CSV table of C-alpha atoms and ligand atoms in Angstrom, one decimal:
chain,number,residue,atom,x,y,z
U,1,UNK,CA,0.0,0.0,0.0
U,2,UNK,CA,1.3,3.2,-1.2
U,3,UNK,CA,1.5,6.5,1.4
U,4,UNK,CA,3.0,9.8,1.2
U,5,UNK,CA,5.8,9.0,3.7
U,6,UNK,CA,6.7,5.0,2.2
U,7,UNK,CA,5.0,2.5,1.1
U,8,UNK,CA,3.5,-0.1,3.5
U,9,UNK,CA,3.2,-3.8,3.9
U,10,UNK,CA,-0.8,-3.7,5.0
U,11,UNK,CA,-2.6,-6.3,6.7
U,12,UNK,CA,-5.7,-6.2,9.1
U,13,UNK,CA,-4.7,-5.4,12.6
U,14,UNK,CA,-7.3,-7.1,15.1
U,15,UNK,CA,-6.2,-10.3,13.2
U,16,UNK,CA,-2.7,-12.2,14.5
U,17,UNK,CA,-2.4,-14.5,11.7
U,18,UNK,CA,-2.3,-11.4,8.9
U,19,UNK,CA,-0.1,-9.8,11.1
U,20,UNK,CA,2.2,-12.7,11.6
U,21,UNK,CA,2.6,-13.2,8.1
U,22,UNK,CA,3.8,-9.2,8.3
U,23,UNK,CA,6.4,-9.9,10.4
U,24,UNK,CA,7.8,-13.5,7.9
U,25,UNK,CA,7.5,-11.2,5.2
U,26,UNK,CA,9.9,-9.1,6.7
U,27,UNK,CA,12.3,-11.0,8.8
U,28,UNK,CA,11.3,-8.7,11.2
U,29,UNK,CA,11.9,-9.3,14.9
U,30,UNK,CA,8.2,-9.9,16.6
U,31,UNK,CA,9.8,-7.6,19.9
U,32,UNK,CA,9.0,-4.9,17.1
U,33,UNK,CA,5.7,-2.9,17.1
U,34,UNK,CA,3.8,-2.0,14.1
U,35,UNK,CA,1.9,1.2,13.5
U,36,UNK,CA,-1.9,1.0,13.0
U,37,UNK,CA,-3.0,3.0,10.3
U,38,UNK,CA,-7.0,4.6,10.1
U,39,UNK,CA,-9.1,7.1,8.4
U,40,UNK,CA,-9.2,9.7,10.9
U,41,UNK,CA,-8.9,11.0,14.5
U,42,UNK,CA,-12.4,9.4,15.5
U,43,UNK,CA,-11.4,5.8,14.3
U,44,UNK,CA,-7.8,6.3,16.1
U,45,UNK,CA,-10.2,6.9,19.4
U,46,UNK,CA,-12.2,3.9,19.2
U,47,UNK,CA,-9.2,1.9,20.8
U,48,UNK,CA,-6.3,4.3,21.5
U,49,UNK,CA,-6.5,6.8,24.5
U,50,UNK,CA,-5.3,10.2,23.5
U,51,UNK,CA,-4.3,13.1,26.2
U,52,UNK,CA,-4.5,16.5,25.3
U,53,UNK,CA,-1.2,17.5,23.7
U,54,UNK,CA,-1.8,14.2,21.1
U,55,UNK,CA,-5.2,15.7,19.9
U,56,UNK,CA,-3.6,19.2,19.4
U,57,UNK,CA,-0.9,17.4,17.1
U,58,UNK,CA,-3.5,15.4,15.7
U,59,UNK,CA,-5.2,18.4,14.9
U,60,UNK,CA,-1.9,20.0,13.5
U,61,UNK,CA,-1.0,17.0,11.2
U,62,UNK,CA,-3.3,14.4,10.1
U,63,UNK,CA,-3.5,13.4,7.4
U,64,UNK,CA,0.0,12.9,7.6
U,65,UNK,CA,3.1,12.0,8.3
U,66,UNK,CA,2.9,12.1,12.1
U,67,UNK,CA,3.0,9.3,14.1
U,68,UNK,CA,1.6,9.2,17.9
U,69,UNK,CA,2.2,5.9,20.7
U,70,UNK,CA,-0.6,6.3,23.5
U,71,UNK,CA,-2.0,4.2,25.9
U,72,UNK,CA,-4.3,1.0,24.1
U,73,UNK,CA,-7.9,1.9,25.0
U,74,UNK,CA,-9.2,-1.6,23.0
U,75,UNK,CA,-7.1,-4.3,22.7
U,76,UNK,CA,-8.9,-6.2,20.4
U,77,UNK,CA,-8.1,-3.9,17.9
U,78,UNK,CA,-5.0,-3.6,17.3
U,79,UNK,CA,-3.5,-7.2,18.2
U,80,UNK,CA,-1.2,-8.0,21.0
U,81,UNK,CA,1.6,-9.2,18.1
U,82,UNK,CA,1.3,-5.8,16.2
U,83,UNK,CA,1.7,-4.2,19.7
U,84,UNK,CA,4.4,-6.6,20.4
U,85,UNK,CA,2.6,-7.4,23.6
U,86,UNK,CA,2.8,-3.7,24.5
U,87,UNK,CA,0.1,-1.6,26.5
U,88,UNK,CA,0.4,1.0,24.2
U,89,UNK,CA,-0.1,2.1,20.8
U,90,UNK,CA,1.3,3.9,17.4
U,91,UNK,CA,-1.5,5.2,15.4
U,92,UNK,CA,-1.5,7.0,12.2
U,93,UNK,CA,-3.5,8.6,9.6
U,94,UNK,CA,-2.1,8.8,6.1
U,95,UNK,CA,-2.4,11.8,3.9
U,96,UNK,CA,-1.9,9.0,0.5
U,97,UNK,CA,-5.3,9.0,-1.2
U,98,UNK,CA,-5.0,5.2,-2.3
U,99,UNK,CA,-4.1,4.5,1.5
U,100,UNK,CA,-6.9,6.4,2.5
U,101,UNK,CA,-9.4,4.5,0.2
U,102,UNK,CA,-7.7,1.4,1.4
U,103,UNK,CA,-8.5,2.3,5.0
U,104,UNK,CA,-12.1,3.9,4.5
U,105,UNK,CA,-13.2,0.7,2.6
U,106,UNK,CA,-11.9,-1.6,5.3
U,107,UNK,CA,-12.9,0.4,8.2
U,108,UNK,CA,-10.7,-1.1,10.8
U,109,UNK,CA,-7.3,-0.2,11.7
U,110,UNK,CA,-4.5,-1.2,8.9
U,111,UNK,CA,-1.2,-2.2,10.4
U,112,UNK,CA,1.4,-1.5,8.3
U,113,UNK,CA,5.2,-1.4,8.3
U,114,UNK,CA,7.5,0.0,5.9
U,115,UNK,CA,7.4,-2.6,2.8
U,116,UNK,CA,11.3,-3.3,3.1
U,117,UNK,CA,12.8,-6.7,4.6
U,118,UNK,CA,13.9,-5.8,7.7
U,119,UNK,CA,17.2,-3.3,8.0
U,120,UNK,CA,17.2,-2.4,4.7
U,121,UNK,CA,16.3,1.0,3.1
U,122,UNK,CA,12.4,2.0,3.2
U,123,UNK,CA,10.8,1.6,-0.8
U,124,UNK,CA,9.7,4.6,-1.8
U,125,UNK,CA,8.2,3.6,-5.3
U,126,UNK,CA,6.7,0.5,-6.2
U,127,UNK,CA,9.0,-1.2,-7.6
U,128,UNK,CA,11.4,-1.0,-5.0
U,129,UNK,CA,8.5,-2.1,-2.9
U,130,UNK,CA,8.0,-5.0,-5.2
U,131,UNK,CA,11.8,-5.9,-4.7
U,132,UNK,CA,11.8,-5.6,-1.1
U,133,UNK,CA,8.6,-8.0,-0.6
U,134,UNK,CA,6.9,-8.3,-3.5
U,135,UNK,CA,6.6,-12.2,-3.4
U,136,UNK,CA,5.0,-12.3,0.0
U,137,UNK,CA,2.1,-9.9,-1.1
U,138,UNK,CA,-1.7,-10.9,-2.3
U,139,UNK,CA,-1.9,-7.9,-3.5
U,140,UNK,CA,0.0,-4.8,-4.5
U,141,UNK,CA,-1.0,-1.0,-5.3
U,142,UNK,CA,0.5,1.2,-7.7
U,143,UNK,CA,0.5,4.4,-5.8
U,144,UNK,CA,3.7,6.5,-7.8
U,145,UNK,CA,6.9,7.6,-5.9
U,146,UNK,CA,5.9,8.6,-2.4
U,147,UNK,CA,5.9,12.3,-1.8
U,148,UNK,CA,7.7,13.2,1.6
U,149,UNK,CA,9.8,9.5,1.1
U,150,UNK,CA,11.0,9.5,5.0
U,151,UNK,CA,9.0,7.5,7.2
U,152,UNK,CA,6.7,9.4,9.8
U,153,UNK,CA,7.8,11.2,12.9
U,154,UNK,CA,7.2,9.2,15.7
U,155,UNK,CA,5.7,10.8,19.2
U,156,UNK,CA,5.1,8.9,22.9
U,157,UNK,CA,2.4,10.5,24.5
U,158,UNK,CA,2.4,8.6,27.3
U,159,UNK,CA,2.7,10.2,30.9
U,160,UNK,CA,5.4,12.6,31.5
U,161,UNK,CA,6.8,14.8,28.9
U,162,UNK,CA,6.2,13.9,25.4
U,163,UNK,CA,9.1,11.8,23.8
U,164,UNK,CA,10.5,12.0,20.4
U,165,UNK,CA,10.7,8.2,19.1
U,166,UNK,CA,11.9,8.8,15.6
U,167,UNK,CA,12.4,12.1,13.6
U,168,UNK,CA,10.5,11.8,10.5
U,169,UNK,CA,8.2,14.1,7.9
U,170,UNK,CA,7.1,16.2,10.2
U,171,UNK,CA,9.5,18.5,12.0
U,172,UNK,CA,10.6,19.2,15.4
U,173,UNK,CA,10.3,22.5,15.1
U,174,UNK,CA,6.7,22.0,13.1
U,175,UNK,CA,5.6,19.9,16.8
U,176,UNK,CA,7.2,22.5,19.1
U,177,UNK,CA,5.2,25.0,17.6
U,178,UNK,CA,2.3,22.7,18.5
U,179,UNK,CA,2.6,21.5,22.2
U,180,UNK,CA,6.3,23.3,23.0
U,181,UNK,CA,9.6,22.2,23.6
U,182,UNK,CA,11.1,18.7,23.6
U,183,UNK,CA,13.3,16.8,24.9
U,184,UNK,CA,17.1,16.8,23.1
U,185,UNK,CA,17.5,14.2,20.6
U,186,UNK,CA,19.8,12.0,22.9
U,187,UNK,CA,17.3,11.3,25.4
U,188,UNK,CA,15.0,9.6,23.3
U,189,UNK,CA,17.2,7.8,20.9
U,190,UNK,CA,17.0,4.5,22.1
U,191,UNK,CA,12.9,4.3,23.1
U,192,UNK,CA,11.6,3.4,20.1
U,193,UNK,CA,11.6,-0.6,20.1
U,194,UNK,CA,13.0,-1.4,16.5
U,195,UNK,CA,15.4,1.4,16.7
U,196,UNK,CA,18.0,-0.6,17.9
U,197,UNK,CA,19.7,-2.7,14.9
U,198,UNK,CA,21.8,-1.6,12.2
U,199,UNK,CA,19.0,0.0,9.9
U,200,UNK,CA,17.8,1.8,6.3
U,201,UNK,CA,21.5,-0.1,5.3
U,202,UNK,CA,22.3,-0.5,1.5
U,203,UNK,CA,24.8,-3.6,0.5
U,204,UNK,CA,27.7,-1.1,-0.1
U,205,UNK,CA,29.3,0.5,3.3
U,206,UNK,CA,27.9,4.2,3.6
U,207,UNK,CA,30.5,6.8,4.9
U,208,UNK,CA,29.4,10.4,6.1
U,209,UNK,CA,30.3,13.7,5.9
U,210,UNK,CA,32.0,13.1,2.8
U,211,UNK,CA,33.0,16.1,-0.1
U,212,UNK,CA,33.5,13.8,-2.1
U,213,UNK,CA,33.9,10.4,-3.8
U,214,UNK,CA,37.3,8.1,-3.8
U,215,UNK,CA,38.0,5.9,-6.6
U,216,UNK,CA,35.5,3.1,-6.6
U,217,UNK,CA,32.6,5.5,-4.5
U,218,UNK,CA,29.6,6.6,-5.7
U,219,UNK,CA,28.4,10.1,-4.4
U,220,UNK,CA,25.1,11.0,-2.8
U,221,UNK,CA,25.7,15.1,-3.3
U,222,UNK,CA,23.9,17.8,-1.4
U,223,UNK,CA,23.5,21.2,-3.2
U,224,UNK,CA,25.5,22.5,-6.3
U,225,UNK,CA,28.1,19.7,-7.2
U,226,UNK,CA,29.5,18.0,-10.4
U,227,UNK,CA,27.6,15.3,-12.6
U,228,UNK,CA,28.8,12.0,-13.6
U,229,UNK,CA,28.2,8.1,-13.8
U,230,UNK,CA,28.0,7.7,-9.8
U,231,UNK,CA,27.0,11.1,-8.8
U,232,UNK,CA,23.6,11.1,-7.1
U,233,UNK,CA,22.4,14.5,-6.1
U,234,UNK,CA,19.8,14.3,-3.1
U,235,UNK,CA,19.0,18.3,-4.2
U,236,UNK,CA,21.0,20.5,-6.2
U,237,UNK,CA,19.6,23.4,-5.0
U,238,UNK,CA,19.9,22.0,-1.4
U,239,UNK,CA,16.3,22.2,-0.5
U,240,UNK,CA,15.9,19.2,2.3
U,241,UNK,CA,12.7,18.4,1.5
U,242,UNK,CA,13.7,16.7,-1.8
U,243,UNK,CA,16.5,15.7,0.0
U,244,UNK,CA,14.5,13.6,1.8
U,245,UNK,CA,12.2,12.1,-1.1
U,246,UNK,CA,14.9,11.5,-3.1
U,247,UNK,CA,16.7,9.4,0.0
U,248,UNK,CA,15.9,6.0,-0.4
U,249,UNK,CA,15.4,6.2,-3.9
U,250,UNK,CA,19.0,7.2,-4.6
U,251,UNK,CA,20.7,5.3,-1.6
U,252,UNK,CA,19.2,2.4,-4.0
U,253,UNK,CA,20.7,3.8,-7.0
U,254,UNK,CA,23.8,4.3,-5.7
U,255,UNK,CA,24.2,0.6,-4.3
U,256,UNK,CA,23.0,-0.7,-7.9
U,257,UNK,CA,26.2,0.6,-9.4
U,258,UNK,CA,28.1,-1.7,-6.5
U,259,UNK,CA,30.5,1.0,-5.5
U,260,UNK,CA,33.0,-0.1,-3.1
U,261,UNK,CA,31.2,1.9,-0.5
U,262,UNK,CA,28.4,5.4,-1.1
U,263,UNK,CA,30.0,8.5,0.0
U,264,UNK,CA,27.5,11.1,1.5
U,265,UNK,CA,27.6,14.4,1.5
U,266,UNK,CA,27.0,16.5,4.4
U,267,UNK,CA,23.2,17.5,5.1
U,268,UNK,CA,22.4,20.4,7.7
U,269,UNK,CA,20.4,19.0,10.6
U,270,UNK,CA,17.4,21.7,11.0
U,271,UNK,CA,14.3,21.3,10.1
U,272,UNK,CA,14.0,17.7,7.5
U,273,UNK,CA,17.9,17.3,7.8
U,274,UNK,CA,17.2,15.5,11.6
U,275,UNK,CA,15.1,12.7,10.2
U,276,UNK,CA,17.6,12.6,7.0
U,277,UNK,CA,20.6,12.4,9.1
U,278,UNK,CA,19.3,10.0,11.7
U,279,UNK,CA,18.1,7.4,8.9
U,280,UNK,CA,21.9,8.2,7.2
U,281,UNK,CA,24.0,7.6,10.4
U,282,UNK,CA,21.6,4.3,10.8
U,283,UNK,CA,22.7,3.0,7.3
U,284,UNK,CA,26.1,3.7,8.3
U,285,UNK,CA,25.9,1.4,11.4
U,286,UNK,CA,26.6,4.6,13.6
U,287,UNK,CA,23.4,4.5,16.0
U,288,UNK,CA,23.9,1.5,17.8
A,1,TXA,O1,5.8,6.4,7.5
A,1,TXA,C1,5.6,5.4,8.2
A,1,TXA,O2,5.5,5.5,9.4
A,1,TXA,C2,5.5,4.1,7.5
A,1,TXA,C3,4.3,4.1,6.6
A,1,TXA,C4,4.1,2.7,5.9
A,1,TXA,O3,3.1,4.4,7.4
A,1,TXA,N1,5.5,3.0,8.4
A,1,TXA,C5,6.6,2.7,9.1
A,1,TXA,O4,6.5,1.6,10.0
A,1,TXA,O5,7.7,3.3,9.1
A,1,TXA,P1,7.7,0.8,10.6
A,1,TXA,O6,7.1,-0.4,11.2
A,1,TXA,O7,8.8,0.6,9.6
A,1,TXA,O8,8.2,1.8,11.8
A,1,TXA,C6,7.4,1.9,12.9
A,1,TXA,C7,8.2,2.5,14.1
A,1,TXA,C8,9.2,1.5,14.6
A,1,TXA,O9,10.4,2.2,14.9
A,1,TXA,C9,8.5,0.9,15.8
A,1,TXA,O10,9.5,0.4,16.8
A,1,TXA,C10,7.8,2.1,16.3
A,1,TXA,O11,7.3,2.8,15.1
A,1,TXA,N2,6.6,1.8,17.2
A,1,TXA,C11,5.5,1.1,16.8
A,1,TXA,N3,4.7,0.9,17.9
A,1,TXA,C12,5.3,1.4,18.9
A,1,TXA,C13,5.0,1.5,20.3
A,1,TXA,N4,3.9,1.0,20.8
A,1,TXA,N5,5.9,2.1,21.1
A,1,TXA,C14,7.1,2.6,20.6
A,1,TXA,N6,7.4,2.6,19.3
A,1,TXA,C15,6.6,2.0,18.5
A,2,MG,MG1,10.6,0.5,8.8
């Protein structure tokens, strides 16, 4: 299933055997959560509890690419395997109008990972979604190249202060604006369950920081930079916004061209440039 952020490996999320066959499609650790995906704010309440700081940022930014983990209100729902036997939730509402048609016509909640196996980069367009899991799929949707192509921003809501899980398509900044200050970045960089293993990685090594490519590199360039057969530039007129659709796509490219490793670029870290250089130091093995 295509959405604005990714696209999704879909399956009904009250039912443990579709969702099981999520997690074999992936090779994805069970200890991992999935995100429950509905129409709107009043299908999110019928079995997630949300305080009053989530429904402002629901407010703010659904449809979109905001995620929000609250307390389960129904666990029937959303089963104990997609929660990985957690007491809480992560709920979304996807802006994609094909993911919105999917989830209106089904009416319950949609869990759905990002369609890669699990560690690999996120597919972004659907035939890199076909690559990734294509084979395990009854169906697949032709939904074009995915608009924002980062995954969500990720939000506990718990109790306490609000908790940053993973930066994603919406902003800090953009959520500060909303419900105030967060926590700094290091605080919350381990929380998020499936945060934890080597991530978003491409076969070829990734190095950081880079100006430019050795021998035997290819180049994901940021801004104004020269063209040739391994050069990749995320945005030539450094706007981080297609930056961060062109990501994935071209972290794929790159690796087709089996470089000896894919040199990156520098990318400022306001704004977009968190979520792009938290999934970058993650396919570099950095975060551990
Ligand atoms: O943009 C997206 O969010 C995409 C599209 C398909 O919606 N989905 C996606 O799902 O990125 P996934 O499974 O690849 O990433 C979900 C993240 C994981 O880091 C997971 O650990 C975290 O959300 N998560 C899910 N449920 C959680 C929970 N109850 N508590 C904390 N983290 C949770
Ligand atoms: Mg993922």
């Amino acid at each position: 299933m295509p959405t604005e952020t990714v696209y999704g490996l879909a399956a009904d999320a009250s039912n443990a055997s579709a969702v099981a066959a999520i997690y074999a499609a992936k090779g994805r650790p069970d200890f991992n959560p999935l995100i429950a995906h509905v129409t709107d704010l009043a299908a999110a309440q019928r079995f997630v509890r949300l305080d009053a700081r989530a429904l402002k940022l629901a407010q703010a930014f659904w449809p979109g690419p905001l995620t929000i983990v609250a307390p389960i209100a129904d666990p029937a729902a959303v089963c104990n395997l997609a929660r990985a036997g957690l007491d809480t939730v992560a709920v979304r509402v996807p802006a994609h109008p094909m993911a919105r048609a999917v989830l209106a016509a089904f009416g319950g909640a949609v869990a759905a990972p990002s369609a890669n196996r699990s560690g690999r980069p996120s597919p972004t367009t659907y035939l890199d979604a076909l690559t990734e899991t294509g084979e395990s799929v009854a169906l697949a949707l032709d939904g074009g190249p995915c608009i924002i192509g980062l995954e969500s921003t990720v939000i506990a809501l718990i109790d306490g202060p609000p908790r940053l899980l993973r930066p994603g398509g919406v902003t800090r900044e953009q959520i500060e604006a909303v419900i105030g200050p967060l926590a700094p970045a290091d605080d919350d960089a381990k929380r998020s369950p499936g945060r934890l293993a080597l991530h978003y990685a491409p076969e070829a090594p990734v190095r950081l920081d880079a100006n430019a490519a050795q021998p035997g590199e290819a180049f994901l360039a940021f801004g104004p930079a020269p063209t040739g057969e391994r050069i990749f530039n995320l945005s030539p007129s450094a706007n981080l916004a297609e930056a961060a659709a062109n990501l994935f796509s071209m972290l794929r490219a790159a690796d087709y061209t089996a470089p000896t490793a894919i040199a990156v670029a520098p990318i400022p870290d306001r704004g977009l440039g968190e979520a792009i250089n938290d999934r970058l130091r993650r396919a570099a093995g950095y975060v551990g």
